[in-house]
Coordinates of C-alpha atoms in Angstrom, one line a residue:
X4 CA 55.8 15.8 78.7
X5 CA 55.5 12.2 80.1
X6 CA 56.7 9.6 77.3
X7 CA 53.5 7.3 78.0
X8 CA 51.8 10.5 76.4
X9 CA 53.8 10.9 73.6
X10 CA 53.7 7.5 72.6
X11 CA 49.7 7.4 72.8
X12 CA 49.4 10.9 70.6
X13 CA 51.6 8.3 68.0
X14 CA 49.2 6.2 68.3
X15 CA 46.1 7.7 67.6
X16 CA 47.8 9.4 64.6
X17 CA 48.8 6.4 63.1
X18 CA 45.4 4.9 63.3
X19 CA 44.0 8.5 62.0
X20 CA 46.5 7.7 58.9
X21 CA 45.8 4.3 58.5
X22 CA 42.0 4.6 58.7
X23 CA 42.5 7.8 56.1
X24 CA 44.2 5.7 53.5
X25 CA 41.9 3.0 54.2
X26 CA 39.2 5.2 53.3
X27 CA 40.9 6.1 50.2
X28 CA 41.6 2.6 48.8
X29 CA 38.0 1.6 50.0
X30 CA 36.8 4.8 48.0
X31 CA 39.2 3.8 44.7
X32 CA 37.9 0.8 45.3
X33 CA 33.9 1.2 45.2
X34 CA 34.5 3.8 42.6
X35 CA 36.1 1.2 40.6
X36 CA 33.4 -1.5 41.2
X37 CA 30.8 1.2 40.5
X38 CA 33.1 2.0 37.1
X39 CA 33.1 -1.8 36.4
X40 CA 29.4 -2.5 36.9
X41 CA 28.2 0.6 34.3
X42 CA 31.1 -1.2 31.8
X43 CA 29.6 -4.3 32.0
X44 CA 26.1 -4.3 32.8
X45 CA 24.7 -1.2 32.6
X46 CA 26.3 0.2 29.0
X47 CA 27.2 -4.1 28.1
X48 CA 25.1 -3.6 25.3
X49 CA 27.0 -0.5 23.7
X50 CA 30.4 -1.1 24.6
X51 CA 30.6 -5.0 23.3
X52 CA 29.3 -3.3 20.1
X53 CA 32.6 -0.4 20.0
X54 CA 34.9 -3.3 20.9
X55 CA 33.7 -5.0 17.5
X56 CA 33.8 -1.5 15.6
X57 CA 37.0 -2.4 14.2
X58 CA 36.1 -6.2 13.7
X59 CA 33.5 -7.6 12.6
X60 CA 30.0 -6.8 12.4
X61 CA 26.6 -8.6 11.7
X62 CA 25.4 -7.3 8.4
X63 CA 21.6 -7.5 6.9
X64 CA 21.2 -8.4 3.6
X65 CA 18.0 -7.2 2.2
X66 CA 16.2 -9.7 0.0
X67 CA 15.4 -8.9 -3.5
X68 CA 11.7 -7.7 -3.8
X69 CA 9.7 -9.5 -6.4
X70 CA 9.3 -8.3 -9.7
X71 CA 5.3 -8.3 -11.0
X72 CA 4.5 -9.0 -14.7
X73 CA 1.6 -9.1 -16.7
X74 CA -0.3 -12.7 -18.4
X75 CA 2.3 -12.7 -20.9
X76 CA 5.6 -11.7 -19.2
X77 CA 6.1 -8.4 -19.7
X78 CA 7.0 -6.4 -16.7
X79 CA 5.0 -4.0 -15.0
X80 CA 7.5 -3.9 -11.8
X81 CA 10.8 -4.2 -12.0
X82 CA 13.8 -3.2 -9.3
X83 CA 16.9 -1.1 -10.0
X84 CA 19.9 -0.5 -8.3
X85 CA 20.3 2.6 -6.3
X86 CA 22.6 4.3 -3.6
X87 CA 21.9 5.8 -0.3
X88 CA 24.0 8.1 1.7
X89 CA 23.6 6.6 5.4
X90 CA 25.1 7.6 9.0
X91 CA 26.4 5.1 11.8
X92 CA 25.3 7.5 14.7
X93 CA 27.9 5.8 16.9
X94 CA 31.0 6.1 14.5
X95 CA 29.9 10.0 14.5
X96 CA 32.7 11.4 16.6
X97 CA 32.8 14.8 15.6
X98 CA 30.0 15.7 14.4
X99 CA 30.5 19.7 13.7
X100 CA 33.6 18.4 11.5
X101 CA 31.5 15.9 9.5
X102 CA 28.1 18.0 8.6
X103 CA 30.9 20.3 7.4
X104 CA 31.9 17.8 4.7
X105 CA 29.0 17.4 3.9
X106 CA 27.9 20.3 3.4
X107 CA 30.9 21.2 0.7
X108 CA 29.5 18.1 -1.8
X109 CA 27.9 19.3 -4.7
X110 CA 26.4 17.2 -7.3
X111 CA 27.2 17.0 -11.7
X112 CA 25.1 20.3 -11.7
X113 CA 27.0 22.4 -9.1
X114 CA 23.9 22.1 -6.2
X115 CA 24.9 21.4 -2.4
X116 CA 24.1 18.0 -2.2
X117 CA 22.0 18.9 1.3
X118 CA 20.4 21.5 3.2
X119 CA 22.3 22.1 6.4
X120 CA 18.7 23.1 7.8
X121 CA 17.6 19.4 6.7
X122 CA 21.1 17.8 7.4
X123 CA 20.8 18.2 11.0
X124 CA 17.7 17.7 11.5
X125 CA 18.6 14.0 10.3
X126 CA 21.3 13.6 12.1
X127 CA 19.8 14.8 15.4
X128 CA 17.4 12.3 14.2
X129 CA 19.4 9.5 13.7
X130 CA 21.0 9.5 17.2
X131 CA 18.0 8.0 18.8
X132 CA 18.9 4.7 16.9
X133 CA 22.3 4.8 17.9
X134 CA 23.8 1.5 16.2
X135 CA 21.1 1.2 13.3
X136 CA 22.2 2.6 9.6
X137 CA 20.3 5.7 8.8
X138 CA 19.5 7.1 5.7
X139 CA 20.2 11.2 5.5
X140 CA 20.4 11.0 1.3
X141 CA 18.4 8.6 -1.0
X142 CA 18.9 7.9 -4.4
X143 CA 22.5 9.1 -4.8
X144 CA 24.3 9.9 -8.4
X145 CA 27.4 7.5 -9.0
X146 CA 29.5 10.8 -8.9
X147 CA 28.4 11.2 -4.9
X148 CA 29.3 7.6 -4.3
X149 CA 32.5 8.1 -6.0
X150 CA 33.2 11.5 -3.9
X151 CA 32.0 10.0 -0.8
X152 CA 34.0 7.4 -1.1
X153 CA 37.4 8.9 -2.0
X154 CA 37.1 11.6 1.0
X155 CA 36.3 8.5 3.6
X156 CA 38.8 9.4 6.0
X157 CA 37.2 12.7 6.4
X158 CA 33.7 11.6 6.9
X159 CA 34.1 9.3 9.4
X160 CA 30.1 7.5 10.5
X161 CA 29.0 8.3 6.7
X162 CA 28.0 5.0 4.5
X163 CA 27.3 4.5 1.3
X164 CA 24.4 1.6 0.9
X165 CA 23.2 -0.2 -1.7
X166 CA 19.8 -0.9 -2.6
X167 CA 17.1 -1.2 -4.9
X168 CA 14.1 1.0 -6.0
X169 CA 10.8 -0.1 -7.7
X170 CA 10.8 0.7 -11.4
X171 CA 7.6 0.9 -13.2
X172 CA 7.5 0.7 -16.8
X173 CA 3.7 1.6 -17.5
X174 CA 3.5 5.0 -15.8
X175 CA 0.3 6.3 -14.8
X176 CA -1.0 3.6 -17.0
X177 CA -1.2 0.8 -14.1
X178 CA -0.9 3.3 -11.1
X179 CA -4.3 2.1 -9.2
X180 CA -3.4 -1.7 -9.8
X181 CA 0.1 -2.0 -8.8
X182 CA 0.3 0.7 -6.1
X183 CA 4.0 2.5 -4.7
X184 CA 5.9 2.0 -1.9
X185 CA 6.8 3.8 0.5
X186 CA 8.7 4.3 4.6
X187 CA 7.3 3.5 7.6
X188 CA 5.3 5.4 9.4
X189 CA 7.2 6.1 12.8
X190 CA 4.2 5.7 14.7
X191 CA 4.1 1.9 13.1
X192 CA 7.5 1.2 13.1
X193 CA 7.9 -0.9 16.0
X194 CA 4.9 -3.0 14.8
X195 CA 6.5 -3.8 11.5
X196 CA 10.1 -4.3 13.5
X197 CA 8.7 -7.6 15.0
X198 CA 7.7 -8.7 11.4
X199 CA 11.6 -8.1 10.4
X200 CA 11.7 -4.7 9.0
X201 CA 14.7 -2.5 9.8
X202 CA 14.4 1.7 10.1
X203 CA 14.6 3.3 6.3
X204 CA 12.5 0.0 4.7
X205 CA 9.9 0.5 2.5
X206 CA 6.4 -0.8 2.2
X207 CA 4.1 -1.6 -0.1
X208 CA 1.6 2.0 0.5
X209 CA -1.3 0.6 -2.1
X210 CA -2.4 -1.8 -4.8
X211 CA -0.8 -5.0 -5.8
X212 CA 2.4 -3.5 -3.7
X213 CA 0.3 -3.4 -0.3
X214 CA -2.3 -6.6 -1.3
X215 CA 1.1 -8.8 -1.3
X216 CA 3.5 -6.9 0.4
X217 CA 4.5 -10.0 2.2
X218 CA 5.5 -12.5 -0.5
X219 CA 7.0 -9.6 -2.7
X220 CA 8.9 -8.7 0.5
X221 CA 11.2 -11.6 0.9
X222 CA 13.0 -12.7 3.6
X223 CA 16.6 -10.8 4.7
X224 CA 19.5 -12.4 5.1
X225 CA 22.7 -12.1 7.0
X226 CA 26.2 -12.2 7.0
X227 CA 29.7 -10.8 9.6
X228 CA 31.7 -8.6 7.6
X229 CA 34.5 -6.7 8.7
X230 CA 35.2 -3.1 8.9
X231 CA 37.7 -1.1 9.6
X232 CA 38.1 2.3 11.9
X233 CA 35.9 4.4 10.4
X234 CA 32.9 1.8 9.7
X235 CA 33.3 0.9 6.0
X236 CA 32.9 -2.4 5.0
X237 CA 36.2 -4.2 3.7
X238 CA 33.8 -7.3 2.9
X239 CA 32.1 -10.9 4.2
X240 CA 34.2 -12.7 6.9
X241 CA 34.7 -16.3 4.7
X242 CA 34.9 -18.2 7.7
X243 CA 31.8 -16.8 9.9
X244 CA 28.0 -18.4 9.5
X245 CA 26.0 -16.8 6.4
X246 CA 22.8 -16.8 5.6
X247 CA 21.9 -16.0 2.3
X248 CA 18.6 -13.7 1.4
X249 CA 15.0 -15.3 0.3
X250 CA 14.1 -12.9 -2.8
X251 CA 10.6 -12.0 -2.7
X252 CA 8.3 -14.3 -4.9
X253 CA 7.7 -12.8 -8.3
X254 CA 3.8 -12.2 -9.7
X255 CA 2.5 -13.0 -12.9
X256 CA -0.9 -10.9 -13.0
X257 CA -4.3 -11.7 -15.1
X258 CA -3.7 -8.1 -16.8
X259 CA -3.1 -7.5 -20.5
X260 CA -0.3 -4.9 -21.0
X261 CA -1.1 -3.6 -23.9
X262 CA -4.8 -3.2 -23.4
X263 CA -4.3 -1.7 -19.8
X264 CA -2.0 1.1 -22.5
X265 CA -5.1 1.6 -24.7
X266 CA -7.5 2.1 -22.1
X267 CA -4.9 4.6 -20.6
X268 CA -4.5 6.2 -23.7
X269 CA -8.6 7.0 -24.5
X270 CA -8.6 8.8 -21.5
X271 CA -8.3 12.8 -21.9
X272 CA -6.1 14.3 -19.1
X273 CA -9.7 16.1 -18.0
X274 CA -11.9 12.8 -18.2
X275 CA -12.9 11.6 -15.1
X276 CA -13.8 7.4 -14.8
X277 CA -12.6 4.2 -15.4
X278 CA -12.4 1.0 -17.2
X279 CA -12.6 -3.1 -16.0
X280 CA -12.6 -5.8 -18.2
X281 CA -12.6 -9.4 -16.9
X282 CA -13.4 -12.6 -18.1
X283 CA -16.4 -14.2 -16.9
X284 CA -15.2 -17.7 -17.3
X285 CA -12.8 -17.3 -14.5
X286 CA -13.0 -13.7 -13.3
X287 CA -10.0 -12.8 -14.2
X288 CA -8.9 -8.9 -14.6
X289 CA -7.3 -7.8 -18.4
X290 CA -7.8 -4.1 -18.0
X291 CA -8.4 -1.9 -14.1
X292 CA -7.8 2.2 -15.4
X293 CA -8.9 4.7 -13.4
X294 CA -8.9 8.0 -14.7
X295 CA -6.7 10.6 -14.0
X296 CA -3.9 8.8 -12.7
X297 CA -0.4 9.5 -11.5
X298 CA 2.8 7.8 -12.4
X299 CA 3.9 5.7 -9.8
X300 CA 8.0 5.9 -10.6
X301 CA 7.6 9.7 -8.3
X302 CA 7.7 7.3 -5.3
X303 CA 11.5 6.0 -6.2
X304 CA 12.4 9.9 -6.2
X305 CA 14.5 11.6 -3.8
X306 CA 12.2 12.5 -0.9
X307 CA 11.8 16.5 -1.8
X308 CA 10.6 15.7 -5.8
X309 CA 8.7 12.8 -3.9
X310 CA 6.8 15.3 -1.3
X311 CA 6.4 17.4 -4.0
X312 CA 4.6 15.6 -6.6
X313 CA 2.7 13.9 -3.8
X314 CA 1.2 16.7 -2.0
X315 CA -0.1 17.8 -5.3
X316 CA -1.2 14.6 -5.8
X317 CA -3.0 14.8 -3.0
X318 CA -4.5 18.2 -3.1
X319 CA -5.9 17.7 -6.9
X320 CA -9.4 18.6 -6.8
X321 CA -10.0 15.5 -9.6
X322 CA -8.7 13.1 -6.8
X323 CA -5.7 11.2 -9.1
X324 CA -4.8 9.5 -5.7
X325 CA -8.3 7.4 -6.1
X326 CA -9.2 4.0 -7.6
X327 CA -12.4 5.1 -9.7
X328 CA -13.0 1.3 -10.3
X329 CA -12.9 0.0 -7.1
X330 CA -13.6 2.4 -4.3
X331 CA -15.9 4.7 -6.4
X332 CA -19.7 4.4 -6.1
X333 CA -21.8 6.0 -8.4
X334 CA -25.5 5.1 -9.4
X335 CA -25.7 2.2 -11.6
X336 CA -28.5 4.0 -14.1
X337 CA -29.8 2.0 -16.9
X338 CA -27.2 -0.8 -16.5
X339 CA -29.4 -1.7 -13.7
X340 CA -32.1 -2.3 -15.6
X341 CA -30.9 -5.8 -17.0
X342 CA -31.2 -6.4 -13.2
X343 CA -35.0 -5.4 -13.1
X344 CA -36.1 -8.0 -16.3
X345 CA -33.7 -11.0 -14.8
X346 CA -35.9 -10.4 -11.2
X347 CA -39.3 -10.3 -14.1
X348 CA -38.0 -13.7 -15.8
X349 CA -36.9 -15.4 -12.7
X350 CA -40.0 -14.8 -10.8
X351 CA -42.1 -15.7 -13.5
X352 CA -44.0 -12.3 -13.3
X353 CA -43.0 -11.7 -17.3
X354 CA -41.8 -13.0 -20.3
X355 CA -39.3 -11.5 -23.0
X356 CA -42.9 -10.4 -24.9
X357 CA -44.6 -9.1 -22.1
X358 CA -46.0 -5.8 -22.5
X359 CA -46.5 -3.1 -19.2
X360 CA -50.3 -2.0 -18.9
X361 CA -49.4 1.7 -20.0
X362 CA -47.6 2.7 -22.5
X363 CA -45.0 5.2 -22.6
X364 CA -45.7 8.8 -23.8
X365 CA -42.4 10.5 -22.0
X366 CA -44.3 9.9 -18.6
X367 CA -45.4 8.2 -15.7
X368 CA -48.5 9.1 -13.0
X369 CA -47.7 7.2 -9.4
X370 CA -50.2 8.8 -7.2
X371 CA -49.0 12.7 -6.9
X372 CA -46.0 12.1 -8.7
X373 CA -45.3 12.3 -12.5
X374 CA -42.2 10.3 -13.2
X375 CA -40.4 11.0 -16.5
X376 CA -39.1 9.3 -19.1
X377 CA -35.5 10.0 -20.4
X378 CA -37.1 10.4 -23.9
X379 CA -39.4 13.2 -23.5
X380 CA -42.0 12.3 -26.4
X381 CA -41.9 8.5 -25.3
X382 CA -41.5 5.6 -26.5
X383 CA -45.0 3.9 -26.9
X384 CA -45.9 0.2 -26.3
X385 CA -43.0 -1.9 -25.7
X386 CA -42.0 -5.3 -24.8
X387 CA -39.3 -5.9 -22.5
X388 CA -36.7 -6.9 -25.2
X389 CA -37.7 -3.5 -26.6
X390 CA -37.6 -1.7 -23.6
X391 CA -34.3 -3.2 -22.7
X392 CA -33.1 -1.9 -26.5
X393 CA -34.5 1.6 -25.6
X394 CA -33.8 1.7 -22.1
X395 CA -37.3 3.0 -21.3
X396 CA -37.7 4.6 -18.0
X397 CA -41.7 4.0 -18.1
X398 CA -41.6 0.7 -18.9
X399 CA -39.4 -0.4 -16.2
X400 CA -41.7 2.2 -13.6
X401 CA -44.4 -0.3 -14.1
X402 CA -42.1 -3.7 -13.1
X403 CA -40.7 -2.1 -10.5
X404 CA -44.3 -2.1 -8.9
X405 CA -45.6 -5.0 -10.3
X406 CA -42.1 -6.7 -8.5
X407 CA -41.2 -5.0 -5.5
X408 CA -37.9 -4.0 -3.8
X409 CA -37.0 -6.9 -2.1
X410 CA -37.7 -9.3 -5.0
X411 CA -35.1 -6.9 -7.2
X412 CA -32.2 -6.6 -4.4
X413 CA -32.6 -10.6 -4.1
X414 CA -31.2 -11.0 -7.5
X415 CA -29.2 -7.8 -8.0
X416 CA -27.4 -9.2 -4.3
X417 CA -27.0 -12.7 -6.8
X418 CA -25.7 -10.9 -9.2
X419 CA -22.8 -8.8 -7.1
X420 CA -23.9 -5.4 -6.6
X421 CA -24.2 -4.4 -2.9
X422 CA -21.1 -6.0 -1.8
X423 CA -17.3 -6.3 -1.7
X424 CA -16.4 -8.4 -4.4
X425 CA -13.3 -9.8 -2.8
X426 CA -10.8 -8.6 -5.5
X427 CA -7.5 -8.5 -4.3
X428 CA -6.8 -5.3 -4.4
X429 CA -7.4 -2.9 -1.1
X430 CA -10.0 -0.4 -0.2
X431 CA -12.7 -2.0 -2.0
X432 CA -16.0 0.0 -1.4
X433 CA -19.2 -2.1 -0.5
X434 CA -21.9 0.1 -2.4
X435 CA -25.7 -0.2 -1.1
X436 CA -28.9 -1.9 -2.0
X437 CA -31.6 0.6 -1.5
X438 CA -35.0 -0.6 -0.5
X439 CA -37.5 -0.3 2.5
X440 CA -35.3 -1.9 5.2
X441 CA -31.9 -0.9 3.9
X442 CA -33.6 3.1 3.5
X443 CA -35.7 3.3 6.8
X444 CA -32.5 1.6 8.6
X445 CA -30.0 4.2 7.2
X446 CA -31.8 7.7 7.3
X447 CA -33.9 6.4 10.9
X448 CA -32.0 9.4 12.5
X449 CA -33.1 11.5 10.0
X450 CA -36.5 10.9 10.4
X451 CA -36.8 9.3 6.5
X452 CA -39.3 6.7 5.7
X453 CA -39.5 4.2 2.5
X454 CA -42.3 5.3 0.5
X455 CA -44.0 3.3 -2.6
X456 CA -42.9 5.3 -5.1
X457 CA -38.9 5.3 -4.4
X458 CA -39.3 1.9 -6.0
X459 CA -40.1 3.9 -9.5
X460 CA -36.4 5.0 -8.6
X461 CA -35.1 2.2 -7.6
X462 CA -35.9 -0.3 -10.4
X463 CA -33.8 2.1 -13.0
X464 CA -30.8 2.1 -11.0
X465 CA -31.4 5.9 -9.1
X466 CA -31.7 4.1 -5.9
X467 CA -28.7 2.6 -4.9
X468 CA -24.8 2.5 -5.6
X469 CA -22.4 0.3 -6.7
X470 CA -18.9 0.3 -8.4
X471 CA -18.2 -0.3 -11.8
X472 CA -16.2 -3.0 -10.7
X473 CA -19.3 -4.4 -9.1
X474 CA -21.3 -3.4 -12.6
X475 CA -18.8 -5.7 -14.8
X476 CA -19.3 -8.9 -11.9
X477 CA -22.6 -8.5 -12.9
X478 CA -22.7 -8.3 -16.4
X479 CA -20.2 -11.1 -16.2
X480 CA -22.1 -13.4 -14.3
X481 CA -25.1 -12.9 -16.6
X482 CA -23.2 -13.4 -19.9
X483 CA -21.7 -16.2 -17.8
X484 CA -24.9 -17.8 -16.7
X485 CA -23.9 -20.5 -14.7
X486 CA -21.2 -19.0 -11.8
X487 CA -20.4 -15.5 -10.7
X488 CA -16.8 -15.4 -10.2
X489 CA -14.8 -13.9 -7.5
X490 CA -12.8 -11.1 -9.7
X491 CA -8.9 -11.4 -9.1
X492 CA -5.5 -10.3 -10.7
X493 CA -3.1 -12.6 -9.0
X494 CA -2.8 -16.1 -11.3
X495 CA 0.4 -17.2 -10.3
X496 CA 3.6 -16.1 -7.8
X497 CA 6.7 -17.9 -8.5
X498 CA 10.1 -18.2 -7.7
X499 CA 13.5 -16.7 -9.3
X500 CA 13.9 -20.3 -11.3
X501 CA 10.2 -19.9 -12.6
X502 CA 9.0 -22.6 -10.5
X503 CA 5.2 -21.7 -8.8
X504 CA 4.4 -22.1 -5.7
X505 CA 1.3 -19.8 -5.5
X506 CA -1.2 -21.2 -7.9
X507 CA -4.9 -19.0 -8.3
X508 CA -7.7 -20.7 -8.8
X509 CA -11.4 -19.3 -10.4
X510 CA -13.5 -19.1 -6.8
X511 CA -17.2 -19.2 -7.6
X512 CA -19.0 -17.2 -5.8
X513 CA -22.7 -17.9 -6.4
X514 CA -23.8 -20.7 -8.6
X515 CA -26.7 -19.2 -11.0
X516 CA -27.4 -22.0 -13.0
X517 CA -29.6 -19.6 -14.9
X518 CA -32.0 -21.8 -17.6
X519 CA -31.2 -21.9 -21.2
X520 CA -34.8 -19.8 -22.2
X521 CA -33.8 -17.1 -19.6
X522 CA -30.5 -16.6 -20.7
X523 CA -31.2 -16.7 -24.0
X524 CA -33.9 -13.7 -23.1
X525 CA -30.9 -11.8 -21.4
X526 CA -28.4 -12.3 -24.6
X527 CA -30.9 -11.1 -26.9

């Protein structure tokens, strides 16, 4: 073989070689870049968090929630201390290992401390919020802390926090005024994220709790703290930034303890209804009881005793779950008829002597219809103080024709009754002013029309509805007889040192200025 030949097969298999290992180092190379890009910008986020896992770490520190207390001090919300059981999904290495542990805890009493059904489920859960504490157990005894804490090295990702849980003192005595609390909804989480809530916070689900929920609240603070291999907290980093927690603002409310307890208390378990009381020089609240009631401390339970007594809560065919006072509407009846003789008076049609054309003997003829009276033998001739005294039915037929509809809703609208109130409180029910407009308007797909004689109805309180919150604005205003005051049960919201920063004042509402002879009519 020629040597030219040989030397040019040489060559071309050196280049062969060359190019191959070329190819290789290029290849190491771009897989290594590839590598380096997914380290640092594609996974940057998680990976400059496990380089801190045995650091430090950003810690929140959830603000104390106000406390609530009634005109003279005593509490009707207070906070305790209380331990939950959370995971730190990305500390959860082995996770077969782990629910095992778990799983061998039992509490005082002998009982697994979790369901393995229910223990997975939340921590297939709590992967999806990979780096954000989440809770698996609430409400812990001191003796789980205490084993939890001495088998640490075997549950590596499990966390004991600290927190605090609403206490409330009256029971199912203040239940429809000062609410519960309860999570977030997943659905509304990321809503309330923006606002600064974190996954496992609680809310303020009705009442005072929801009408204030964000100066109760607080503000969170935040603090670096160090931890060690397996994610527990070996305490604050002295030298690192700190901000300290803005508790929650604490409310001082219009309403009387011990009266809210006696109104409670003259309520059978079977009696359905409720009791207000307000003052009418400034509208403010002593007594809100709606009967029956629940007690609100089920909401700090442990969720399965929570569920529980909520669901049958909620399935109670007397409604407990309801606020009677407020978002009840019921026909006002013969308190409506102090209504009818302030429209008389104020529209100069009568006087506190006037007498009705017919007297009453248990009945009244409108055209084809015979009206009744509630007292079947009657109450003969009567003047309107008397009527008023024997809340006769007959009597106050004949005004309501002589005055009309729209004459009575004027001053019953005055007076509060059609309307939300404006009490601070939530799901406040409007009621409704019956008459020919409101009637014809509502029931126009029905096919109903107003007719004369609905105002026989109308004038002793069948007509319309109203709450009985709306009831005791009006009887307030005309004891009153000057303002009708906005009803409220927030005076005053101050801070841990005492000092107020939220100051309520009485609104007026609607200036009566009602004259001296008039009220004097009303009061008699």
């Amino acid at each position: 073989m020629p040597i030219g030949s040989n030397l040019q097969d040489e060559q071309q298999e050196r280049i062969r070689k060359s190019s191959l290992i070329c190819v290789c180092i290029g290849g190491l190379f771009f897989v290594l870049l590839m590598r380096l890009i997914w380290l640092q910008i594609i996974d940057a986020e998680t990976n400059i968090k496990l380089s801190n896992e045995n650091g430090m770490q950003l810690h929140t520190i959830k603000a104390p929630r106000g406390t609530i207390l009634d005109r003279n001090g005593k509490p009707l919300v207070r906070n305790r201390p209380s331990y939950s059981l959370c995971v730190l999904p990305y500390k959860l290495k082995k996770r077969k290992h782990t629910i095992e542990n778990l799983l061998k805890i039992r509490d005082i009493d002998g009982f697994p401390l979790f369901d393995s059904l229910d223990l997975i489920t939340r921590l297939h859960v709590a992967t999806f919020r990979r780096f954000d504490p989440t809770v698996i157990k609430e409400d812990i005894a001191m003796d789980i802390v205490s084993i939890i804490e001495e088998h640490s090295l075997e549950l590596p990702g499990i966390a004991v926090e600290t927190e605090s849980r609403r206490e409330y003192p009256l029971g199912k005595g203040a239940f429809h005024v000062l609410g519960y609390m309860g999570g977030i909804p997943e659905e509304d989480f990321e809503e309330h994220k923006l606002k600064g809530y974190g996954y496992g916070d609680r809310i303020g689900k009705s009442g005072i709790e929801r009408q204030y929920e964000d100066i109760l609240r607080g503000k969170n603070g935040q603090e670096f703290i160090e931890v060690n291999a397996h994610g527990r907290n070996m305490g604050a980093i002295s030298n690192m930034p700190r901000q300290l927690p803005t508790p929650g603002l604490d409310l001082h409310l219009s309403l009387d303890a011990d009266l809210q307890m006696v109104a409670c208390k003259s309520f059978p378990d079977t009696l359905k209804g409720g009791v207000i009381m307000l003052d009418p020089r400034t509208g403010e609240i002593l007594v809100l009881y709606s009967s029956p009631s629940i007690d609100p401390n089920i909401f700090s339970l442990a969720p399965s005793l929570r569920n529980k007594s909520y669901a049958a809560a909620a399935m109670d065919s007397s409604r407990p779950l309801n606020n009677r006072v407020v978002s009840g509407t019921y026909s006002p009846g013969s308190t409506f008829k102090l209504i009818t003789s302030f429209t008389g008076l104020e529209t100069g049609k009568i006087n506190d002597h006037s007498y009705m054309s017919v007297g009453c003997n248990g009945a009244y003829r409108f055209g084809n219809r015979i009206a009744h009276c509630w007292q079947a033998k009657g109450h003969g001739r009567l003047d309107m103080i008397g009527a008023v005294k024997q809340s006769c039915n007959v009597y106050f037929y004949q005004m309501g024709i002589m005055l009309g509809d729209e004459n009575i809703n004027k001053y019953a609208s005055m007076l509060g009754l059609g309307a939300q109130t404006g009490i601070d409180l939530p799901n406040e029910a409007s009621g409704w002013l019956s008459g020919e407009k409101a009637y014809n308007q509502r029931y126009s797909k029905r096919g109903w029309q107003w007719t004369g004689g609905m105002v026989l109805d109308l004038a002793i309180g069948q007509a319309q509805v109203a709450t009985p919150l709306q009831l005791a604005v009006m009887m307030a205003a005309l004891g009153n007889g000057k303002n009708q005051y906005q009803p409220h049960l927030l005076k005053t919201a101050t801070d841990r040192n005492g000092k107020p920063l939220i100051k309520i004042d009485p609104i007026i509402k609607n200036v009566l200025n009602i004259s001296p002879e008039i009220l004097a009519s009303m009061h008699t």
